[in-house]
PDB file of C-alpha atoms and ligand atoms in Angstrom:
ATOM      1  CA  MET O  14     199.536  28.911 143.785  1.00  0.00           C
ATOM      2  CA  SER O  15     197.338  31.074 141.594  1.00  0.00           C
ATOM      3  CA  ARG O  16     197.446  30.304 137.884  1.00  0.00           C
ATOM      4  CA  THR O  17     198.635  32.882 135.431  1.00  0.00           C
ATOM      5  CA  VAL O  18     196.111  33.601 132.696  1.00  0.00           C
ATOM      6  CA  TYR O  19     196.625  35.531 129.466  1.00  0.00           C
ATOM      7  CA  VAL O  20     194.032  38.216 128.669  1.00  0.00           C
ATOM      8  CA  ASN O  21     194.371  40.679 125.795  1.00  0.00           C
ATOM      9  CA  GLY O  22     198.112  41.247 125.919  1.00  0.00           C
ATOM     10  CA  SER O  23     198.767  40.668 129.620  1.00  0.00           C
ATOM     11  CA  PHE O  24     199.767  37.725 131.800  1.00  0.00           C
ATOM     12  CA  VAL O  25     197.774  38.170 135.032  1.00  0.00           C
ATOM     13  CA  PRO O  26     196.828  36.137 138.134  1.00  0.00           C
ATOM     14  CA  GLU O  27     193.559  34.281 137.443  1.00  0.00           C
ATOM     15  CA  GLU O  28     191.669  36.411 140.016  1.00  0.00           C
ATOM     16  CA  ASP O  29     192.471  39.483 137.914  1.00  0.00           C
ATOM     17  CA  ALA O  30     191.674  37.903 134.535  1.00  0.00           C
ATOM     18  CA  LYS O  31     188.487  39.634 133.378  1.00  0.00           C
ATOM     19  CA  VAL O  32     186.516  40.243 130.180  1.00  0.00           C
ATOM     20  CA  SER O  33     183.608  42.634 129.648  1.00  0.00           C
ATOM     21  CA  VAL O  34     179.976  41.606 130.229  1.00  0.00           C
ATOM     22  CA  PHE O  35     179.432  43.050 126.723  1.00  0.00           C
ATOM     23  CA  ASP O  36     181.815  40.542 125.201  1.00  0.00           C
ATOM     24  CA  ARG O  37     180.130  38.840 122.251  1.00  0.00           C
ATOM     25  CA  GLY O  38     181.504  35.496 123.350  1.00  0.00           C
ATOM     26  CA  PHE O  39     179.360  35.854 126.483  1.00  0.00           C
ATOM     27  CA  LEU O  40     176.274  37.345 124.791  1.00  0.00           C
ATOM     28  CA  PHE O  41     176.179  35.477 121.436  1.00  0.00           C
ATOM     29  CA  ALA O  42     178.660  32.575 121.708  1.00  0.00           C
ATOM     30  CA  ASP O  43     180.409  34.657 119.027  1.00  0.00           C
ATOM     31  CA  GLY O  44     183.787  33.063 119.580  1.00  0.00           C
ATOM     32  CA  VAL O  45     186.074  30.236 118.583  1.00  0.00           C
ATOM     33  CA  TYR O  46     188.528  28.147 120.577  1.00  0.00           C
ATOM     34  CA  GLU O  47     191.323  25.603 120.469  1.00  0.00           C
ATOM     35  CA  VAL O  48     192.657  23.120 122.997  1.00  0.00           C
ATOM     36  CA  THR O  49     196.287  22.064 122.623  1.00  0.00           C
ATOM     37  CA  SER O  50     197.714  19.346 124.820  1.00  0.00           C
ATOM     38  CA  VAL O  51     201.031  19.640 126.624  1.00  0.00           C
ATOM     39  CA  LEU O  52     203.304  16.647 127.198  1.00  0.00           C
ATOM     40  CA  GLY O  53     206.704  17.002 128.833  1.00  0.00           C
ATOM     41  CA  GLY O  54     206.168  20.779 128.828  1.00  0.00           C
ATOM     42  CA  LYS O  55     205.818  20.829 125.031  1.00  0.00           C
ATOM     43  CA  LEU O  56     202.872  21.593 122.764  1.00  0.00           C
ATOM     44  CA  ILE O  57     201.390  18.735 120.739  1.00  0.00           C
ATOM     45  CA  ASP O  58     200.258  19.442 117.153  1.00  0.00           C
ATOM     46  CA  PHE O  59     200.480  23.230 117.677  1.00  0.00           C
ATOM     47  CA  ALA O  60     200.766  23.991 113.943  1.00  0.00           C
ATOM     48  CA  GLY O  61     197.536  22.085 113.230  1.00  0.00           C
ATOM     49  CA  HIS O  62     195.624  23.918 115.951  1.00  0.00           C
ATOM     50  CA  ALA O  63     196.934  27.302 114.775  1.00  0.00           C
ATOM     51  CA  LYS O  64     195.924  26.536 111.183  1.00  0.00           C
ATOM     52  CA  ARG O  65     192.415  25.445 112.209  1.00  0.00           C
ATOM     53  CA  LEU O  66     192.064  28.577 114.374  1.00  0.00           C
ATOM     54  CA  GLU O  67     192.881  30.742 111.345  1.00  0.00           C
ATOM     55  CA  ARG O  68     190.288  28.840 109.332  1.00  0.00           C
ATOM     56  CA  SER O  69     187.597  29.210 112.038  1.00  0.00           C
ATOM     57  CA  LEU O  70     188.294  32.967 112.226  1.00  0.00           C
ATOM     58  CA  ASN O  71     188.126  33.326 108.439  1.00  0.00           C
ATOM     59  CA  GLU O  72     184.864  31.400 108.159  1.00  0.00           C
ATOM     60  CA  LEU O  73     183.263  33.764 110.695  1.00  0.00           C
ATOM     61  CA  ASP O  74     184.843  36.918 109.274  1.00  0.00           C
ATOM     62  CA  MET O  75     186.502  37.504 112.625  1.00  0.00           C
ATOM     63  CA  ALA O  76     189.786  39.385 113.035  1.00  0.00           C
ATOM     64  CA  ALA O  77     192.840  37.453 114.191  1.00  0.00           C
ATOM     65  CA  PRO O  78     194.034  38.879 117.531  1.00  0.00           C
ATOM     66  CA  CYS O  79     197.719  38.389 116.614  1.00  0.00           C
ATOM     67  CA  THR O  80     199.969  36.377 114.320  1.00  0.00           C
ATOM     68  CA  MET O  81     200.277  32.626 114.765  1.00  0.00           C
ATOM     69  CA  ASP O  82     203.972  33.103 115.724  1.00  0.00           C
ATOM     70  CA  GLU O  83     202.932  35.429 118.527  1.00  0.00           C
ATOM     71  CA  LEU O  84     200.320  32.879 119.558  1.00  0.00           C
ATOM     72  CA  LEU O  85     202.988  30.190 119.850  1.00  0.00           C
ATOM     73  CA  LYS O  86     205.071  32.495 122.055  1.00  0.00           C
ATOM     74  CA  ILE O  87     202.053  33.157 124.319  1.00  0.00           C
ATOM     75  CA  HIS O  88     201.334  29.414 124.595  1.00  0.00           C
ATOM     76  CA  ARG O  89     204.938  28.667 125.517  1.00  0.00           C
ATOM     77  CA  GLU O  90     205.176  31.490 128.027  1.00  0.00           C
ATOM     78  CA  LEU O  91     201.950  30.379 129.750  1.00  0.00           C
ATOM     79  CA  VAL O  92     203.173  26.773 129.945  1.00  0.00           C
ATOM     80  CA  ARG O  93     206.439  28.051 131.444  1.00  0.00           C
ATOM     81  CA  LEU O  94     204.820  30.433 133.950  1.00  0.00           C
ATOM     82  CA  ASN O  95     202.383  27.756 135.172  1.00  0.00           C
ATOM     83  CA  GLU O  96     205.012  24.990 135.132  1.00  0.00           C
ATOM     84  CA  VAL O  97     202.764  22.705 133.101  1.00  0.00           C
ATOM     85  CA  ASP O  98     204.427  19.370 132.433  1.00  0.00           C
ATOM     86  CA  GLU O  99     201.290  17.501 131.337  1.00  0.00           C
ATOM     87  CA  GLY O 100     197.940  19.102 130.610  1.00  0.00           C
ATOM     88  CA  LEU O 101     196.461  21.521 128.143  1.00  0.00           C
ATOM     89  CA  VAL O 102     196.298  25.085 126.928  1.00  0.00           C
ATOM     90  CA  TYR O 103     192.815  26.469 126.236  1.00  0.00           C
ATOM     91  CA  LEU O 104     192.588  29.419 123.858  1.00  0.00           C
ATOM     92  CA  GLN O 105     189.517  31.491 123.018  1.00  0.00           C
ATOM     93  CA  VAL O 106     189.062  34.351 120.579  1.00  0.00           C
ATOM     94  CA  THR O 107     185.817  36.302 120.471  1.00  0.00           C
ATOM     95  CA  ARG O 108     184.631  39.119 118.236  1.00  0.00           C
ATOM     96  CA  GLY O 109     185.165  41.459 121.186  1.00  0.00           C
ATOM     97  CA  ALA O 110     183.010  43.697 123.376  1.00  0.00           C
ATOM     98  CA  ALA O 111     180.353  45.993 121.896  1.00  0.00           C
ATOM     99  CA  ASP O 112     176.827  47.194 122.666  1.00  0.00           C
ATOM    100  CA  ARG O 113     174.493  44.234 122.284  1.00  0.00           C
ATOM    101  CA  ASP O 114     173.424  43.986 118.631  1.00  0.00           C
ATOM    102  CA  PHE O 115     172.987  40.978 116.354  1.00  0.00           C
ATOM    103  CA  VAL O 116     174.850  42.817 113.615  1.00  0.00           C
ATOM    104  CA  PHE O 117     178.618  42.383 113.864  1.00  0.00           C
ATOM    105  CA  PRO O 118     180.265  45.534 115.281  1.00  0.00           C
ATOM    106  CA  GLU O 119     182.919  47.315 113.249  1.00  0.00           C
ATOM    107  CA  GLY O 120     186.355  48.374 114.442  1.00  0.00           C
ATOM    108  CA  VAL O 121     186.191  46.350 117.645  1.00  0.00           C
ATOM    109  CA  ALA O 122     189.304  44.545 118.870  1.00  0.00           C
ATOM    110  CA  PRO O 123     188.910  40.778 119.298  1.00  0.00           C
ATOM    111  CA  THR O 124     189.208  39.326 122.788  1.00  0.00           C
ATOM    112  CA  LEU O 125     192.002  36.797 123.310  1.00  0.00           C
ATOM    113  CA  VAL O 126     192.129  34.604 126.408  1.00  0.00           C
ATOM    114  CA  LEU O 127     194.388  31.645 127.175  1.00  0.00           C
ATOM    115  CA  PHE O 128     194.690  29.528 130.294  1.00  0.00           C
ATOM    116  CA  THR O 129     196.340  26.243 131.226  1.00  0.00           C
ATOM    117  CA  GLN O 130     195.093  23.157 133.068  1.00  0.00           C
ATOM    118  CA  SER O 131     197.579  20.668 134.505  1.00  0.00           C
ATOM    119  CA  LYS O 132     196.159  17.182 134.094  1.00  0.00           C
ATOM    120  CA  THR O 133     197.356  13.573 133.790  1.00  0.00           C
ATOM    121  CA  LEU O 134     196.708  12.678 130.165  1.00  0.00           C
ATOM    122  CA  ILE O 135     198.955   9.763 129.219  1.00  0.00           C
ATOM    123  CA  ASP O 136     198.359   7.541 132.221  1.00  0.00           C
ATOM    124  CA  SER O 137     194.606   7.968 132.052  1.00  0.00           C
ATOM    125  CA  PRO O 138     192.453   5.403 133.925  1.00  0.00           C
ATOM    126  CA  ALA O 139     189.625   6.100 131.423  1.00  0.00           C
ATOM    127  CA  ALA O 140     191.837   5.062 128.492  1.00  0.00           C
ATOM    128  CA  LYS O 141     192.809   1.832 130.270  1.00  0.00           C
ATOM    129  CA  LYS O 142     189.159   0.968 130.911  1.00  0.00           C
ATOM    130  CA  GLY O 143     187.721   2.232 127.632  1.00  0.00           C
ATOM    131  CA  ALA O 144     184.590   4.345 127.201  1.00  0.00           C
ATOM    132  CA  LYS O 145     180.953   3.293 127.183  1.00  0.00           C
ATOM    133  CA  ILE O 146     179.059   5.216 124.522  1.00  0.00           C
ATOM    134  CA  ILE O 147     175.373   5.938 124.019  1.00  0.00           C
ATOM    135  CA  SER O 148     173.897   7.391 120.851  1.00  0.00           C
ATOM    136  CA  ILE O 149     171.823  10.573 120.794  1.00  0.00           C
ATOM    137  CA  GLU O 150     170.345  12.652 118.012  1.00  0.00           C
ATOM    138  CA  ASP O 151     172.651  15.273 116.473  1.00  0.00           C
ATOM    139  CA  ILE O 152     170.676  18.520 116.704  1.00  0.00           C
ATOM    140  CA  ARG O 153     173.648  20.908 116.434  1.00  0.00           C
ATOM    141  CA  TRP O 154     173.897  23.674 113.836  1.00  0.00           C
ATOM    142  CA  GLY O 155     175.216  22.895 110.342  1.00  0.00           C
ATOM    143  CA  ARG O 156     178.743  24.366 110.560  1.00  0.00           C
ATOM    144  CA  ARG O 157     180.404  21.899 112.888  1.00  0.00           C
ATOM    145  CA  ASP O 158     183.663  22.362 110.972  1.00  0.00           C
ATOM    146  CA  ILE O 159     184.035  25.740 112.718  1.00  0.00           C
ATOM    147  CA  LYS O 160     185.262  25.306 116.275  1.00  0.00           C
ATOM    148  CA  THR O 161     182.863  27.708 117.993  1.00  0.00           C
ATOM    149  CA  VAL O 162     182.208  27.997 121.726  1.00  0.00           C
ATOM    150  CA  GLN O 163     178.574  26.910 121.260  1.00  0.00           C
ATOM    151  CA  LEU O 164     179.007  23.829 123.428  1.00  0.00           C
ATOM    152  CA  LEU O 165     175.644  23.599 125.184  1.00  0.00           C
ATOM    153  CA  TYR O 166     174.356  20.579 123.272  1.00  0.00           C
ATOM    154  CA  PRO O 167     177.640  18.627 123.555  1.00  0.00           C
ATOM    155  CA  SER O 168     177.522  19.419 127.267  1.00  0.00           C
ATOM    156  CA  MET O 169     173.909  18.146 127.461  1.00  0.00           C
ATOM    157  CA  GLY O 170     175.017  15.046 125.528  1.00  0.00           C
ATOM    158  CA  LYS O 171     177.663  14.272 128.145  1.00  0.00           C
ATOM    159  CA  MET O 172     174.993  14.680 130.858  1.00  0.00           C
ATOM    160  CA  MET O 173     172.666  12.290 128.982  1.00  0.00           C
ATOM    161  CA  ALA O 174     175.523   9.778 128.822  1.00  0.00           C
ATOM    162  CA  LYS O 175     176.201  10.180 132.526  1.00  0.00           C
ATOM    163  CA  ALA O 176     172.513   9.710 133.377  1.00  0.00           C
ATOM    164  CA  ALA O 177     172.546   6.494 131.310  1.00  0.00           C
ATOM    165  CA  GLY O 178     175.600   5.176 133.203  1.00  0.00           C
ATOM    166  CA  ALA O 179     177.860   5.722 130.173  1.00  0.00           C
ATOM    167  CA  ASP O 180     180.926   7.904 129.568  1.00  0.00           C
ATOM    168  CA  ASP O 181     180.111   9.791 126.394  1.00  0.00           C
ATOM    169  CA  ALA O 182     177.660  10.108 123.505  1.00  0.00           C
ATOM    170  CA  TRP O 183     177.960   9.738 119.749  1.00  0.00           C
ATOM    171  CA  LEU O 184     175.743  11.974 117.659  1.00  0.00           C
ATOM    172  CA  VAL O 185     173.529  10.504 114.967  1.00  0.00           C
ATOM    173  CA  GLU O 186     172.056  12.387 112.013  1.00  0.00           C
ATOM    174  CA  ASP O 187     169.931  10.825 109.249  1.00  0.00           C
ATOM    175  CA  GLY O 188     170.850   7.376 110.548  1.00  0.00           C
ATOM    176  CA  PHE O 189     174.618   7.921 110.529  1.00  0.00           C
ATOM    177  CA  VAL O 190     177.119   8.815 113.252  1.00  0.00           C
ATOM    178  CA  THR O 191     178.610  12.265 112.759  1.00  0.00           C
ATOM    179  CA  GLU O 192     181.096  12.377 115.678  1.00  0.00           C
ATOM    180  CA  GLY O 193     181.306  12.295 119.462  1.00  0.00           C
ATOM    181  CA  THR O 194     180.273  15.200 121.718  1.00  0.00           C
ATOM    182  CA  SER O 195     183.900  16.385 121.859  1.00  0.00           C
ATOM    183  CA  ASN O 196     185.797  13.932 119.666  1.00  0.00           C
ATOM    184  CA  ASN O 197     185.851  12.166 116.306  1.00  0.00           C
ATOM    185  CA  ALA O 198     184.358   8.661 116.127  1.00  0.00           C
ATOM    186  CA  TYR O 199     185.781   5.458 114.574  1.00  0.00           C
ATOM    187  CA  ILE O 200     184.866   1.792 114.330  1.00  0.00           C
ATOM    188  CA  VAL O 201     187.096  -1.116 113.361  1.00  0.00           C
ATOM    189  CA  LYS O 202     185.699  -4.037 111.383  1.00  0.00           C
ATOM    190  CA  ASN O 203     187.791  -6.885 109.952  1.00  0.00           C
ATOM    191  CA  GLY O 204     190.924  -4.777 110.448  1.00  0.00           C
ATOM    192  CA  ARG O 205     189.532  -1.732 108.612  1.00  0.00           C
ATOM    193  CA  ILE O 206     189.334   1.593 110.397  1.00  0.00           C
ATOM    194  CA  ILE O 207     186.119   3.381 109.424  1.00  0.00           C
ATOM    195  CA  THR O 208     185.443   7.063 110.171  1.00  0.00           C
ATOM    196  CA  ARG O 209     183.196   9.699 108.644  1.00  0.00           C
ATOM    197  CA  GLN O 210     184.753  11.768 105.850  1.00  0.00           C
ATOM    198  CA  LEU O 211     185.456  15.483 106.367  1.00  0.00           C
ATOM    199  CA  SER O 212     182.641  17.942 105.565  1.00  0.00           C
ATOM    200  CA  THR O 213     180.767  20.715 107.359  1.00  0.00           C
ATOM    201  CA  ASP O 214     179.022  17.938 109.378  1.00  0.00           C
ATOM    202  CA  ILE O 215     181.996  17.364 111.692  1.00  0.00           C
ATOM    203  CA  LEU O 216     184.944  19.124 113.255  1.00  0.00           C
ATOM    204  CA  HIS O 217     188.123  18.467 111.304  1.00  0.00           C
ATOM    205  CA  GLY O 218     189.993  16.982 114.245  1.00  0.00           C
ATOM    206  CA  ILE O 219     193.697  17.734 114.455  1.00  0.00           C
ATOM    207  CA  THR O 220     194.213  14.429 116.260  1.00  0.00           C
ATOM    208  CA  ARG O 221     192.105  12.709 113.572  1.00  0.00           C
ATOM    209  CA  ALA O 222     194.417  13.981 110.818  1.00  0.00           C
ATOM    210  CA  ALA O 223     197.531  12.767 112.645  1.00  0.00           C
ATOM    211  CA  VAL O 224     196.057   9.402 113.671  1.00  0.00           C
ATOM    212  CA  LEU O 225     194.828   8.614 110.140  1.00  0.00           C
ATOM    213  CA  ARG O 226     198.250   9.508 108.760  1.00  0.00           C
ATOM    214  CA  PHE O 227     199.989   7.228 111.284  1.00  0.00           C
ATOM    215  CA  ALA O 228     197.469   4.429 110.588  1.00  0.00           C
ATOM    216  CA  ARG O 229     198.145   4.600 106.839  1.00  0.00           C
ATOM    217  CA  GLU O 230     201.907   4.740 107.429  1.00  0.00           C
ATOM    218  CA  ALA O 231     201.553   1.570 109.521  1.00  0.00           C
ATOM    219  CA  GLN O 232     199.778  -0.084 106.527  1.00  0.00           C
ATOM    220  CA  MET O 233     196.399  -0.134 108.284  1.00  0.00           C
ATOM    221  CA  GLU O 234     193.369   0.135 106.038  1.00  0.00           C
ATOM    222  CA  VAL O 235     191.353   3.323 106.461  1.00  0.00           C
ATOM    223  CA  GLU O 236     187.906   3.938 104.999  1.00  0.00           C
ATOM    224  CA  GLU O 237     186.450   7.451 105.268  1.00  0.00           C
ATOM    225  CA  ARG O 238     182.679   7.061 105.049  1.00  0.00           C
ATOM    226  CA  PRO O 239     179.634   7.431 107.293  1.00  0.00           C
ATOM    227  CA  PHE O 240     178.665   4.455 109.482  1.00  0.00           C
ATOM    228  CA  THR O 241     175.503   3.620 111.437  1.00  0.00           C
ATOM    229  CA  ILE O 242     175.068   2.892 115.144  1.00  0.00           C
ATOM    230  CA  GLU O 243     174.060  -0.672 114.182  1.00  0.00           C
ATOM    231  CA  GLU O 244     177.445  -1.090 112.466  1.00  0.00           C
ATOM    232  CA  ALA O 245     179.128   0.336 115.539  1.00  0.00           C
ATOM    233  CA  MET O 246     177.274  -2.104 117.833  1.00  0.00           C
ATOM    234  CA  ASP O 247     178.478  -4.929 115.593  1.00  0.00           C
ATOM    235  CA  ALA O 248     182.075  -3.644 115.227  1.00  0.00           C
ATOM    236  CA  ASP O 249     185.161  -5.513 116.447  1.00  0.00           C
ATOM    237  CA  GLU O 250     186.254  -2.410 118.301  1.00  0.00           C
ATOM    238  CA  ALA O 251     185.813   1.364 118.312  1.00  0.00           C
ATOM    239  CA  PHE O 252     187.570   4.487 119.530  1.00  0.00           C
ATOM    240  CA  THR O 253     187.504   8.277 119.556  1.00  0.00           C
ATOM    241  CA  THR O 254     190.218  10.884 119.043  1.00  0.00           C
ATOM    242  CA  SER O 255     190.685  14.363 120.499  1.00  0.00           C
ATOM    243  CA  ALA O 256     193.548  16.626 121.523  1.00  0.00           C
ATOM    244  CA  SER O 257     193.092  16.043 125.247  1.00  0.00           C
ATOM    245  CA  ALA O 258     192.252  12.306 125.198  1.00  0.00           C
ATOM    246  CA  PHE O 259     194.422  11.300 122.180  1.00  0.00           C
ATOM    247  CA  VAL O 260     193.049   7.883 121.149  1.00  0.00           C
ATOM    248  CA  MET O 261     190.332   6.712 123.566  1.00  0.00           C
ATOM    249  CA  PRO O 262     189.152   3.097 123.187  1.00  0.00           C
ATOM    250  CA  VAL O 263     185.381   2.500 123.170  1.00  0.00           C
ATOM    251  CA  VAL O 264     184.201  -0.736 124.791  1.00  0.00           C
ATOM    252  CA  SER O 265     180.427  -0.561 124.347  1.00  0.00           C
ATOM    253  CA  VAL O 266     177.893   1.204 122.144  1.00  0.00           C
ATOM    254  CA  ASP O 267     174.265   1.538 123.305  1.00  0.00           C
ATOM    255  CA  GLY O 268     174.821  -1.365 125.702  1.00  0.00           C
ATOM    256  CA  ALA O 269     176.361  -3.714 123.109  1.00  0.00           C
ATOM    257  CA  GLU O 270     179.806  -4.860 124.240  1.00  0.00           C
ATOM    258  CA  LEU O 271     182.489  -4.692 121.526  1.00  0.00           C
ATOM    259  CA  GLY O 272     184.899  -7.619 121.292  1.00  0.00           C
ATOM    260  CA  ASP O 273     185.622  -8.858 124.807  1.00  0.00           C
ATOM    261  CA  GLY O 274     184.534  -5.560 126.359  1.00  0.00           C
ATOM    262  CA  THR O 275     188.082  -4.259 126.879  1.00  0.00           C
ATOM    263  CA  PRO O 276     190.119  -1.779 124.744  1.00  0.00           C
ATOM    264  CA  GLY O 277     190.853  -3.315 121.340  1.00  0.00           C
ATOM    265  CA  PRO O 278     194.301  -3.869 119.779  1.00  0.00           C
ATOM    266  CA  VAL O 279     193.924  -1.281 116.991  1.00  0.00           C
ATOM    267  CA  ALA O 280     192.930   1.490 119.420  1.00  0.00           C
ATOM    268  CA  LYS O 281     195.723   0.564 121.823  1.00  0.00           C
ATOM    269  CA  ARG O 282     198.316   0.490 119.040  1.00  0.00           C
ATOM    270  CA  LEU O 283     197.171   3.811 117.552  1.00  0.00           C
ATOM    271  CA  ARG O 284     197.257   5.419 121.001  1.00  0.00           C
ATOM    272  CA  GLU O 285     200.873   4.273 121.432  1.00  0.00           C
ATOM    273  CA  ILE O 286     201.916   5.399 117.947  1.00  0.00           C
ATOM    274  CA  TYR O 287     200.215   8.778 118.366  1.00  0.00           C
ATOM    275  CA  LEU O 288     201.843   9.408 121.764  1.00  0.00           C
ATOM    276  CA  ASP O 289     205.286   8.393 120.457  1.00  0.00           C
ATOM    277  CA  GLU O 290     205.190  10.240 117.156  1.00  0.00           C
ATOM    278  CA  SER O 291     203.475  13.432 118.290  1.00  0.00           C
ATOM    279  CA  GLN O 292     205.913  13.895 121.166  1.00  0.00           C
ATOM    280  CA  LYS O 293     208.855  13.581 118.782  1.00  0.00           C
ATOM    281  CA  VAL O 294     207.704  16.697 116.943  1.00  0.00           C
ATOM    282  CA  ALA O 295     206.220  18.585 119.921  1.00  0.00           C
ATOM    283  CA  VAL O 296     207.243  22.232 120.266  1.00  0.00           C
TER     284      VAL O 296
HETATM  285  N1  LIG X 307     184.763  16.816 117.285  1.00  0.00           N
HETATM  286  C1  LIG X 307     184.297  17.692 118.189  1.00  0.00           C
HETATM  287  C2  LIG X 307     182.852  18.044 118.174  1.00  0.00           C
HETATM  288  C3  LIG X 307     185.161  18.262 119.140  1.00  0.00           C
HETATM  289  O1  LIG X 307     184.693  19.144 120.042  1.00  0.00           O
HETATM  290  C4  LIG X 307     186.530  17.890 119.134  1.00  0.00           C
HETATM  291  C5  LIG X 307     187.481  18.468 120.100  1.00  0.00           C
HETATM  292  O2  LIG X 307     187.159  19.275 120.913  1.00  0.00           O
HETATM  293  C6  LIG X 307     186.971  16.959 118.185  1.00  0.00           C
HETATM  294  C7  LIG X 307     186.066  16.458 117.259  1.00  0.00           C
HETATM  295  C8  LIG X 307     188.416  16.515 118.122  1.00  0.00           C
HETATM  296  O3  LIG X 307     189.234  17.505 117.578  1.00  0.00           O
HETATM  297  P1  LIG X 307     190.776  17.627 117.970  1.00  0.00           P
HETATM  298  O4  LIG X 307     191.384  16.293 117.643  1.00  0.00           O
HETATM  299  O5  LIG X 307     191.288  18.696 117.104  1.00  0.00           O
HETATM  300  O6  LIG X 307     190.823  17.923 119.438  1.00  0.00           O
END
């Protein structure tokens, strides 16, 4: 069965879903995106993703393609049409199509594309095993708080991890971990959860915000500060968070096994809490 994709106002079969070769997302990576997970046919943390999308658009002086209410309707309709029970909705907005010029065009309509991917997320073998992480230098641009489609370096980072026999990479700048290639990074030491504070250095993860709130509500200690790879190698456990992987335990960092080399209790508990609580308020 062909998927239905949303492109600029229309729901069309994926073979017919097309954008212009002059689209600035294609030519300049002049676009932003969001990924919202779907569990039991419902959207997880939609309000957070919509709010961050608005912020990304504002920071880049890019027009919103529609209201956030309309966006919710499009998400829901796409999930319904594609019968997604578990998976994700990918959304991308670009500045639109115009003759190639570095200067932003005026009066051009933004491009809006959404598609779904059905995928097993909860019962993930990777989450049961835990991820092996390597560290690499963070050479990305300085506005990582804006969720742009410039994903070449994160993609290269995942390839470097794969080549090293690992699952993912954490990015290190000036001696401190910023975040993972496509997730926020945490270590746990003596019961304290440590993760870098929000700034333009990292993406303000929607899952991060929810997980930290649940951790505090469960009386866990949270410290928002930068940490080094050496601290991570010496941690009791570690994990990452993202919309499509929720809470992913980390079992080794640069070859150093954490704890007994299996997912740690804090990561496992936070994964359970996040899955329970976020589904209760899913839309
Ligand atoms: N950091 C980066 C660089 C990411 O690409 C992502 C998700 O794609 C995250 C963090 C996690 O953000 P969220 O929890 O909103 O998915």
